[in-house]
CSV table of C-alpha atoms in Angstrom, one decimal:
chain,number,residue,atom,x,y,z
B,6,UNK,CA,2.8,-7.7,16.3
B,7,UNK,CA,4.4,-8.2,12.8
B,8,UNK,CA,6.4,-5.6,12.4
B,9,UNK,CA,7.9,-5.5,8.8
B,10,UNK,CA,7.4,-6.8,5.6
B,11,UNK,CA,10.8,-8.6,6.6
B,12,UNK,CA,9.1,-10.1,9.5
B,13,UNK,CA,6.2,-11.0,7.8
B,14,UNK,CA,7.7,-13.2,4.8
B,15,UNK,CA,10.9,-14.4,6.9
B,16,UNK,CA,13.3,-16.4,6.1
B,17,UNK,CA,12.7,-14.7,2.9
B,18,UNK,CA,13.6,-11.4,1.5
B,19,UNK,CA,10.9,-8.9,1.4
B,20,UNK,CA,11.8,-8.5,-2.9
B,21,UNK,CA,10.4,-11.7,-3.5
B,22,UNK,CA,7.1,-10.7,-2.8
B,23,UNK,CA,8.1,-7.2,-4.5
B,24,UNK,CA,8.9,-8.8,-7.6
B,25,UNK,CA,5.9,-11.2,-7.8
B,26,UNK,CA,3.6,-8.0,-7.6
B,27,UNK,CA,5.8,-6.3,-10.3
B,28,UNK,CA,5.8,-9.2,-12.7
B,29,UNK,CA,2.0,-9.9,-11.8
B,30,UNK,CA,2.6,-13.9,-11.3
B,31,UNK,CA,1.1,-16.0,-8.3
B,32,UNK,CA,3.9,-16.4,-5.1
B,33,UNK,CA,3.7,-19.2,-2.4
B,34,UNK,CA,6.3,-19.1,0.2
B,35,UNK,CA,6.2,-20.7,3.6
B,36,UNK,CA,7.8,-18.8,6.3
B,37,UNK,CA,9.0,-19.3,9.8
B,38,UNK,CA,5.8,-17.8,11.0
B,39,UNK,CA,3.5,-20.6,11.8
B,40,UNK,CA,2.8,-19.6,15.8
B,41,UNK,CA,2.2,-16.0,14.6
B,42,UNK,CA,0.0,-17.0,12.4
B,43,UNK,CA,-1.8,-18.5,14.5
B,44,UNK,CA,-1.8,-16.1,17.2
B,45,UNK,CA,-3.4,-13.4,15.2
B,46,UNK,CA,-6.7,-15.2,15.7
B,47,UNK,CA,-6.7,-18.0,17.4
B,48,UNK,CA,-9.8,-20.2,17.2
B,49,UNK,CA,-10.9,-19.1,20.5
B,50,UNK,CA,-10.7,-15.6,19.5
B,51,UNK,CA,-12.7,-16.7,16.5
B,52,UNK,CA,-15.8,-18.4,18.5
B,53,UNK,CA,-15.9,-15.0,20.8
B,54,UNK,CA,-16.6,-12.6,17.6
B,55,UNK,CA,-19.6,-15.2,16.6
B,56,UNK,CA,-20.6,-15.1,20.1
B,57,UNK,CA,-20.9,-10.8,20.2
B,58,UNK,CA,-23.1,-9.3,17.4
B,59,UNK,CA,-20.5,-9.9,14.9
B,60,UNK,CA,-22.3,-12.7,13.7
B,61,UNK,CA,-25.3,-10.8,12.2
B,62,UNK,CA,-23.5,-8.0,11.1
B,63,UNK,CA,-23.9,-7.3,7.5
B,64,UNK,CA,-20.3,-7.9,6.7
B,65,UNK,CA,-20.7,-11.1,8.4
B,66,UNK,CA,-21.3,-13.7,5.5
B,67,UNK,CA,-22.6,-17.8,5.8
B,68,UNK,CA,-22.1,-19.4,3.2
B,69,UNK,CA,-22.9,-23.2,2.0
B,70,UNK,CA,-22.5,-24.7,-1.4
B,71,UNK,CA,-21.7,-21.3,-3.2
B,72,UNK,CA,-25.3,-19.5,-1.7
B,73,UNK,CA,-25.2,-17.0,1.6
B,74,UNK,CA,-27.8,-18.8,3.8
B,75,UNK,CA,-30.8,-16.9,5.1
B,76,UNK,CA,-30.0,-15.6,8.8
B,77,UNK,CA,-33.7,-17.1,9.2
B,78,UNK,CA,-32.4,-20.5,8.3
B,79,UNK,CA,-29.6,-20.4,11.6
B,80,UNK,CA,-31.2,-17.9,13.6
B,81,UNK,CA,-34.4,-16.0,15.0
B,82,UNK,CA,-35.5,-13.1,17.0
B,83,UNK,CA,-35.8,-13.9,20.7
B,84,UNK,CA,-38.4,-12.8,23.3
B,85,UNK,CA,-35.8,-9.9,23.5
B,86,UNK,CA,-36.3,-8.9,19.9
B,87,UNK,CA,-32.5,-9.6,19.7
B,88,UNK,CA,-31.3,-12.2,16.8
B,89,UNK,CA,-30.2,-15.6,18.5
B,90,UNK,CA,-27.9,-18.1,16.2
B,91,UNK,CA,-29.1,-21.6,16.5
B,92,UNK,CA,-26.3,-23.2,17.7
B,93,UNK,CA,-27.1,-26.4,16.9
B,94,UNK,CA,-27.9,-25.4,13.5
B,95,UNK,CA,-24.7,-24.3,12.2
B,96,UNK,CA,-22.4,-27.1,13.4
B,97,UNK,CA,-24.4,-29.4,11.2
B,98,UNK,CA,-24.1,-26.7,8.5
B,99,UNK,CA,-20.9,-26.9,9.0
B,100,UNK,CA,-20.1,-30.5,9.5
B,101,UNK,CA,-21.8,-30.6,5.7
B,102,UNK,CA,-19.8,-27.8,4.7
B,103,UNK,CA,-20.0,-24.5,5.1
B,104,UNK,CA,-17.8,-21.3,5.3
B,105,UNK,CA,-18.1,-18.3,7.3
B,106,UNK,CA,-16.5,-14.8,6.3
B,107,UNK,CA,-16.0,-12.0,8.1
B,108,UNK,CA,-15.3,-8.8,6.2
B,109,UNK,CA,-13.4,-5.8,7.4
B,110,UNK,CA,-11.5,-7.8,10.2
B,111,UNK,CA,-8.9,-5.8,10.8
B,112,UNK,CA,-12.0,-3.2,12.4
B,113,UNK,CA,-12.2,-5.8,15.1
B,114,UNK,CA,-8.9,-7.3,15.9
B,115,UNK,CA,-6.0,-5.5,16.9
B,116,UNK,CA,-3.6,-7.5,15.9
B,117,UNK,CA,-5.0,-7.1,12.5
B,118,UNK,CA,-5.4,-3.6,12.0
B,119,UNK,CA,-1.7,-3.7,13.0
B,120,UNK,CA,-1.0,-5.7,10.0
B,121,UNK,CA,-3.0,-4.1,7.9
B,122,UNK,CA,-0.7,-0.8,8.7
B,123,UNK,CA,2.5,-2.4,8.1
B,124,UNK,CA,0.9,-4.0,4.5
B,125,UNK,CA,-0.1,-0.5,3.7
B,126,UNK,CA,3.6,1.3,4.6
B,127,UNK,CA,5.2,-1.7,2.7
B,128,UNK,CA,3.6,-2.1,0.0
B,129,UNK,CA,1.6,0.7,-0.7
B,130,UNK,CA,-1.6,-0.2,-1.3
B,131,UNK,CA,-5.0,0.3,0.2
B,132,UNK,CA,-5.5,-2.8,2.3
B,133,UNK,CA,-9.0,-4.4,3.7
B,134,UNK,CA,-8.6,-7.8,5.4
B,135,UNK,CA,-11.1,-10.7,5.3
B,136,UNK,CA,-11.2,-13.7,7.3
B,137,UNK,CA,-12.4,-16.8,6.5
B,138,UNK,CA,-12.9,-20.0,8.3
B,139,UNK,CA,-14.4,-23.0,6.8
B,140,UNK,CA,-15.5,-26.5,7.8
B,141,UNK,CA,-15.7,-29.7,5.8
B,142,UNK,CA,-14.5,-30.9,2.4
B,143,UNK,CA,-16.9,-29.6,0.5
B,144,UNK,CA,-15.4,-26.3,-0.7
B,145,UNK,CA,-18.0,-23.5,-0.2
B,146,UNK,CA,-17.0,-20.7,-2.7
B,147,UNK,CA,-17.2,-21.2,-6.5
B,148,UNK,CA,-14.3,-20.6,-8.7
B,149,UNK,CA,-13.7,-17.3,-9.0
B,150,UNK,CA,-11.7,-14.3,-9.3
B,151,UNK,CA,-10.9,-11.4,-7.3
B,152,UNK,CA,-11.1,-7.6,-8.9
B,153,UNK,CA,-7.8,-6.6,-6.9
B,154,UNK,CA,-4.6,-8.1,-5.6
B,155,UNK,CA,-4.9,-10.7,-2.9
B,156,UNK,CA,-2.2,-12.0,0.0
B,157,UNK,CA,-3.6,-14.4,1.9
B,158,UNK,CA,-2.4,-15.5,5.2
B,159,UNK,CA,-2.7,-19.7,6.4
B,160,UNK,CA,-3.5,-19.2,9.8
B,161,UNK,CA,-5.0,-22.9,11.1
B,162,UNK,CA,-5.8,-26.3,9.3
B,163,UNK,CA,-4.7,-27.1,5.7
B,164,UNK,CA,-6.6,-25.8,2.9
B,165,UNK,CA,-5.6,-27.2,-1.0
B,166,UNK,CA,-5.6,-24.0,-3.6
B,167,UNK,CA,-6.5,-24.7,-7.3
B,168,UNK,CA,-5.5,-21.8,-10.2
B,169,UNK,CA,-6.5,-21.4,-13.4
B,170,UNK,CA,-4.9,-18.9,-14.8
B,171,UNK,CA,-6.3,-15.2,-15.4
B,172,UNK,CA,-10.0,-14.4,-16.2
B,173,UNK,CA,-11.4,-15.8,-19.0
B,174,UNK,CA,-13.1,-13.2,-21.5
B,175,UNK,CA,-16.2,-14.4,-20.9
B,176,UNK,CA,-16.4,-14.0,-17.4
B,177,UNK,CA,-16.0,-10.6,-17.5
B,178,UNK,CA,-19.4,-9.3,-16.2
B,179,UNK,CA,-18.9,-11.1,-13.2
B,180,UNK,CA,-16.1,-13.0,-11.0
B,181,UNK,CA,-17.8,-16.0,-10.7
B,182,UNK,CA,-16.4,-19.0,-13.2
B,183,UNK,CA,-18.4,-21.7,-13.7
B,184,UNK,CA,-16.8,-25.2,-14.3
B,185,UNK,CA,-17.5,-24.6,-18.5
B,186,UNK,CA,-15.5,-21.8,-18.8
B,187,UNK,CA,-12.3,-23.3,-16.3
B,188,UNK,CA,-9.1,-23.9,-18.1
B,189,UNK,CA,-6.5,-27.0,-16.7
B,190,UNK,CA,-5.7,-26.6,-13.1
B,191,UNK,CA,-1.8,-24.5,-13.7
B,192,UNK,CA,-1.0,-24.4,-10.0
B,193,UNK,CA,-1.9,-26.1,-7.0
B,194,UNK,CA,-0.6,-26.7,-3.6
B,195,UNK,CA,-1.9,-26.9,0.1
B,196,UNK,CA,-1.5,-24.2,2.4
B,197,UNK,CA,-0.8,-24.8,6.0
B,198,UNK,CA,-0.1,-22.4,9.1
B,199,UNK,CA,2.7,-19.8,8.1
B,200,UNK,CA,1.9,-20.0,4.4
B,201,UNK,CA,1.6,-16.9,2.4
B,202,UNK,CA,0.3,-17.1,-1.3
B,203,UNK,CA,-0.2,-14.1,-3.3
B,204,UNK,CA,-2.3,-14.1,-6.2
B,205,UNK,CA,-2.3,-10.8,-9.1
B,206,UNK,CA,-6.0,-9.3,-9.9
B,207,UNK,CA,-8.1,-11.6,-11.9
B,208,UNK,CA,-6.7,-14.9,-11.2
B,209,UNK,CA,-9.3,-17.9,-11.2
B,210,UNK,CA,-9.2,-20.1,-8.0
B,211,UNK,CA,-10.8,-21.9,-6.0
B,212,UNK,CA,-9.9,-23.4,-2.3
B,213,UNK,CA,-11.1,-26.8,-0.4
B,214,UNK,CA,-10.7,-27.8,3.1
B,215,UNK,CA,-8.1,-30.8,3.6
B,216,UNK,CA,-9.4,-32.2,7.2
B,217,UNK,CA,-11.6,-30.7,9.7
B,218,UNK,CA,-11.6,-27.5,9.9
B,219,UNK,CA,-9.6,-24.3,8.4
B,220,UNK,CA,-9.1,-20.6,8.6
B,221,UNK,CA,-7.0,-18.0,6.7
B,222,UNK,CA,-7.0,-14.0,5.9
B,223,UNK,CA,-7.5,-12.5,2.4
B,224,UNK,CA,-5.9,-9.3,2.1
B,225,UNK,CA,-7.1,-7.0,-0.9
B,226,UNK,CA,-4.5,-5.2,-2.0
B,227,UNK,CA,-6.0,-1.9,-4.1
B,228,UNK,CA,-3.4,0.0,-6.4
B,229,UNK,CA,-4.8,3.5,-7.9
B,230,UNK,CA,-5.7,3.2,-11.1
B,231,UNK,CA,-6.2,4.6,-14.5
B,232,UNK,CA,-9.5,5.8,-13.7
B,233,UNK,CA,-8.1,7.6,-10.2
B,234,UNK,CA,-5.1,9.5,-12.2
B,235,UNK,CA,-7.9,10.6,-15.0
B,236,UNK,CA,-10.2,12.1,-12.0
B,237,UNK,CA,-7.1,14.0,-10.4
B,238,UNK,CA,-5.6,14.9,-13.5
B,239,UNK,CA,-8.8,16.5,-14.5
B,240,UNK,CA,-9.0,18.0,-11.1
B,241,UNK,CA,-5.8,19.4,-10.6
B,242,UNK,CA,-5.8,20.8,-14.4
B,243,UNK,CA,-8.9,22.1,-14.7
B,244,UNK,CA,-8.5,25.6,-13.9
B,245,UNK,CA,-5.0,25.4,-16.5
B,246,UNK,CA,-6.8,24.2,-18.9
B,247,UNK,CA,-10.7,26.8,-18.0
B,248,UNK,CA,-12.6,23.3,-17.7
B,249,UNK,CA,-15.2,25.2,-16.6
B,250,UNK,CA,-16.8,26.3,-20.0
B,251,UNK,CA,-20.1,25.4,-22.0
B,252,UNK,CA,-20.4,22.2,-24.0
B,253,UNK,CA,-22.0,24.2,-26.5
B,254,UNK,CA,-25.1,21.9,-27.1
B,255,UNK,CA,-27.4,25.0,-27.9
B,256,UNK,CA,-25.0,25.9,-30.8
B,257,UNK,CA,-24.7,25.4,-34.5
B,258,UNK,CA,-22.7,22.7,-36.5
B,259,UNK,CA,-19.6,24.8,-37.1
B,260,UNK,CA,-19.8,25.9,-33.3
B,261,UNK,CA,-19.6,22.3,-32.2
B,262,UNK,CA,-16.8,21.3,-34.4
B,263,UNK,CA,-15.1,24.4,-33.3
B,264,UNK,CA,-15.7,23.1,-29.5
B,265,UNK,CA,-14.4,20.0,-30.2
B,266,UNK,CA,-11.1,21.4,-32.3
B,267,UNK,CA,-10.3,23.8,-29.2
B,268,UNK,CA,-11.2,21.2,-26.4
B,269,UNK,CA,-8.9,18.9,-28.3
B,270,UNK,CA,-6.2,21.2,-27.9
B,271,UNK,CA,-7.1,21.8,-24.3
B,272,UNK,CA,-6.8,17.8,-23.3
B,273,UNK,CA,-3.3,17.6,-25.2
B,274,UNK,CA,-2.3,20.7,-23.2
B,275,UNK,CA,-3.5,18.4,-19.8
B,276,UNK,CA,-2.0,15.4,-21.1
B,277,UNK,CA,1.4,17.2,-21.0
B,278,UNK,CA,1.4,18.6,-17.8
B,279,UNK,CA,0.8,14.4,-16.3
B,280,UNK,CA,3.5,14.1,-13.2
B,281,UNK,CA,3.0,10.1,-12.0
B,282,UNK,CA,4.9,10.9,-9.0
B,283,UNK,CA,3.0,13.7,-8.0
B,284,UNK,CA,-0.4,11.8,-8.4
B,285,UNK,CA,0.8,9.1,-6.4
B,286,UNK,CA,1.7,11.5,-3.6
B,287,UNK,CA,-1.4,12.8,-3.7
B,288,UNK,CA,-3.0,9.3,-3.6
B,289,UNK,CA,-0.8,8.5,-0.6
B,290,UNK,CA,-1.4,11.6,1.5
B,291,UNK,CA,-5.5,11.6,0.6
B,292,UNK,CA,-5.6,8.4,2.1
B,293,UNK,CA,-8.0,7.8,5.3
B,294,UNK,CA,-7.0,6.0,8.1
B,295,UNK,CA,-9.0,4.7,11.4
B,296,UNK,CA,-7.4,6.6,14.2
B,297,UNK,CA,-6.8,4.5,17.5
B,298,UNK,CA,-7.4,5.8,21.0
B,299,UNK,CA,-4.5,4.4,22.6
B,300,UNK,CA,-6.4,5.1,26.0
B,301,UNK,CA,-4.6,3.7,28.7
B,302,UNK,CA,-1.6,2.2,26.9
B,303,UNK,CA,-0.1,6.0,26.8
B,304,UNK,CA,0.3,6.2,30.6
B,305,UNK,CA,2.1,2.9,30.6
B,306,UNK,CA,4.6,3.1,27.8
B,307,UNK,CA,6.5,-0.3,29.4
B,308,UNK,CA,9.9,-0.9,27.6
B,309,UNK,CA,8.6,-3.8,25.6
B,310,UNK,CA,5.5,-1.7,24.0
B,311,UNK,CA,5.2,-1.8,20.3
B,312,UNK,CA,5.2,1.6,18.5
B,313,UNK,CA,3.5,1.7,15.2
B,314,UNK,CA,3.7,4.6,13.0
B,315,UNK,CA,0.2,6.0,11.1
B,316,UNK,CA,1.7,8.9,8.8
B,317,UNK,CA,1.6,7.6,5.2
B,318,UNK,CA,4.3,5.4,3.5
B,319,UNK,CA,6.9,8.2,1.8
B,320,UNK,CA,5.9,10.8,3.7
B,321,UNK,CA,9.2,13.3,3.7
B,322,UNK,CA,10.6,14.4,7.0
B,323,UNK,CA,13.3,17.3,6.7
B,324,UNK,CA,16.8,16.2,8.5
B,325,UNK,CA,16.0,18.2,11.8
B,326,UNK,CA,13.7,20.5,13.0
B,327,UNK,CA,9.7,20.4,12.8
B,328,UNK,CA,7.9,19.1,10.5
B,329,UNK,CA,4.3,19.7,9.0
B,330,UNK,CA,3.2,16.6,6.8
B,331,UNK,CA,-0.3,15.8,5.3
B,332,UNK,CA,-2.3,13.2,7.5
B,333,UNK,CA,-5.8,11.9,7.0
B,334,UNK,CA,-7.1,14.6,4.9
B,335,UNK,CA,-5.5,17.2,6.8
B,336,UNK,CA,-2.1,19.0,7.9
B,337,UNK,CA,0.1,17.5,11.4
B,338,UNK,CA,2.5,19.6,13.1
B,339,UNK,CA,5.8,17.8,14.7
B,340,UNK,CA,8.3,19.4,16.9
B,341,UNK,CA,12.0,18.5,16.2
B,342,UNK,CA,11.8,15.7,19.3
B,343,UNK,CA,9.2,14.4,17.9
B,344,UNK,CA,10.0,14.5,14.0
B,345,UNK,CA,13.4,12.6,14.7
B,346,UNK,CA,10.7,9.8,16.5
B,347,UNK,CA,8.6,9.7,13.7
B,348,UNK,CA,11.3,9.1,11.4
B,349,UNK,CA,13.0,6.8,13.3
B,350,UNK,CA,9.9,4.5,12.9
B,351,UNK,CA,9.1,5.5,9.3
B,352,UNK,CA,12.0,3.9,8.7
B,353,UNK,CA,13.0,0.7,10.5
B,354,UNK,CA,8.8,-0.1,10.9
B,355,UNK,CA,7.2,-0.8,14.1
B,356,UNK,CA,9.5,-1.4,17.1
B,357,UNK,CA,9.4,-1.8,20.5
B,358,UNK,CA,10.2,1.1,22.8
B,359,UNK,CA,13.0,-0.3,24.4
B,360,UNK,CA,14.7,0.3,20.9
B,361,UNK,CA,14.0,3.6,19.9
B,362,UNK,CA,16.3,5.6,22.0
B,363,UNK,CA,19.2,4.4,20.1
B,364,UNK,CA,17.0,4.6,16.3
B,365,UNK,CA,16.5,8.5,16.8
B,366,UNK,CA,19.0,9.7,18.8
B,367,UNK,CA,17.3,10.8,21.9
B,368,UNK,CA,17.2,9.8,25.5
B,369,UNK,CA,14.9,7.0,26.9
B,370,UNK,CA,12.3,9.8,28.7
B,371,UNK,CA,12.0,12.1,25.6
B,372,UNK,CA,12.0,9.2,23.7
B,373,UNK,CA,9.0,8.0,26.4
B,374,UNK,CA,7.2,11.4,26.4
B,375,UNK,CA,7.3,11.8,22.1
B,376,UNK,CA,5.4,8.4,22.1
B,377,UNK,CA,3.0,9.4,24.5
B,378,UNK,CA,2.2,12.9,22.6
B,379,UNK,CA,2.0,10.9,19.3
B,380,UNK,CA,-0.1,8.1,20.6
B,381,UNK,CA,-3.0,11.3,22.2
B,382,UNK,CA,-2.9,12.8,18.7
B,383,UNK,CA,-3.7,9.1,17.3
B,384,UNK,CA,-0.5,9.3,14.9
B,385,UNK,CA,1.1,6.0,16.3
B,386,UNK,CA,-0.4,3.1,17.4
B,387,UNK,CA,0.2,1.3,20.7
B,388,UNK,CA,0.2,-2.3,21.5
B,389,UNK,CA,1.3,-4.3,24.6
B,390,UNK,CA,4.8,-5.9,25.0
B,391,UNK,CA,5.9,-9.9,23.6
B,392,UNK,CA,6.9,-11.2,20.9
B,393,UNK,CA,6.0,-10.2,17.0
């Protein structure tokens, strides 16, 4: 497991990345995580996901030359009435080129969703991972550009990224670029195992094998925006503000420009009563979450077990006693043994349990027994012992 933000970008400090986000300008560091990198999904791991049903799922994409390919052109139904992948097929797809992305990653790999977690504390933003292997020179995604934040993760082979700066105007109906409307190439570099490059909403790029074979993870990073605070502004002021009225459509002239003198009035009034930090609260505790089972792994609790925290980034703990925070559109109740875990891992990030006692304060079996009541109610998630 990654555990931090730390961990993640090491040997560098976690503000580098927090200042390329704030200034909006493209990052590339290389970091001391090459093996786990690669560990997240190795390619064996990779060739078992095409081997279940994951390859004809529909956020399963195969794509050659720019153009998702047909399932009917590498697959057909069997005498089964199941979908059978040529296998012969798609290695020659892909010694010509080809790329194969699988959305929503983090739903199948553990390791993943793990990451996704810690992204999400971090940062925070609303995270959805992508991963995407691809094979031969011939790049198979236009230039384009992506309509949120992306961190991408190097995880095998060597893959040359070209940018071109942000969207051009006239690409704004759609995020493909064609090679008429690309500026000068104003970064470029090739990414290899351990290398993180983060790229701000809108910037045109476009990546190209270098060798064989490579793979790496895209992760969205969503921020609220303007359109979000409008909605809950509206919603949490509407009953201030009587929201509720006639648009007075049936009404004469002077009626209508009555309306629309009042109404202004109205709006200014909601303007006025606009708290940021409240809004993003509200963002941050509306937020929905896939709950793990942890079945199994909460009878073991071994030393070396990595504990993972679920409740929202920010959420505020009192000093002592319980605690009753919002959680996946509804209301948790900690006791004080428990609250004093909790924020033990709110804030030092995921740790192993062999560490906890001495974060929180609390002897090894409480420590042992908070864990396991967490991990039943789904508010922590559990992975086996080794290395991050």
């Amino acid at each position: 497991m990654i555990p931090s933000l730390e961990a993640l970008l090491a040997p560098h400090a976690s503000p580098v990345l927090d200042s390329a986000v704030r200034e909006r300008c493209r990052l590339h560091v290389r970091t001391s995580n090459r093996d786990a990198f690669r560990a997240l999904v190795p390619w064996s791991h990779f060739n078992a996901l095409l081997e279940s049903d994951r390859l004809f799922d529909d956020r399963t994409r195969v794509v050659r030359r720019g153009r998702d390919l047909p399932r009917e052109m590498w697959s057909q139904i069997g005498p089964d009435f199941k979908r059978v992948a040529f296998t012969d097929q798609l290695q020659r797809f892909c010694q010509e080129g080809l790329s194969l992305s699988l959305g929503q990653i983090h739903h199948d790999v553990p390791a993943i969703a793990g990451l996704v977690t810690m992204l999400e504390h971090a940062l925070p933003a609303r995270v959805q991972t992508n991963l995407y292997a691809s094979f031969g020179r011939e790049s198979a995604f236009r230039a384009h550009y992506d309509p949120h934040d992306v961190l991408v993760l190097h995880l095998h082979g060597r893959k040359r990224w070209s940018c071109f700066g942000p969207r051009p105007d006239s690409c704004a109906d759609t995020t493909l670029v064609g090679d008429e409307h690309l500026g000068p190439v104003v970064w470029e570099a090739v990414l290899e195992p351990g290398d993180i490059l983060y790229l701000p909403r809108g910037e045109v790029h476009r990546a190209t094998v270098e060798g064989d074979a490579a793979m790496h993870l895209t992760n969205a990073l969503s921020w609220p925006r303007e359109s979000d605070l409008f909605k809950w502004l509206a919603a949490e002021g509407s009953t201030a503000i009587n929201a509720d009225a006639d648009v007075p459509v049936y009404g004469s002239e002077e009626d209508l420009t009555r309306y629309e003198a009042d109404l202004r009035a109205r709006l200014h009034r909601l303007a006025d009563t606009l708290d940021l930090r409240a809004f993003i609260e509200s963002s941050t505790q509306r937020r929905r979450v896939r709950l793990p089972f942890n079945l199994g792994l909460s009878t073991e609790l071994a030393p070396d077990c990595w504990v993972q925290p679920l409740l929202p980034a920010g959420v505020q703990l009192p000093a002592e006693g319980t605690a009753r925070v919002g959680f996946n559109g509804g209301t948790v109740s900690l006791d004080a043994e428990e609250r004093a875990v909790m924020a033990a891992l709110l804030g030092a990030g995921a740790r192993q349990i062999v560490e906890l006692s001495d974060l929180c304060g609390l002897d090894m079996p409480t420590v042992r027994d908070c864990i396991a009541r967490l991990a039943r109610r789904s508010l922590v998630r559990l992975s086996e012992g080794g290395a991050p």
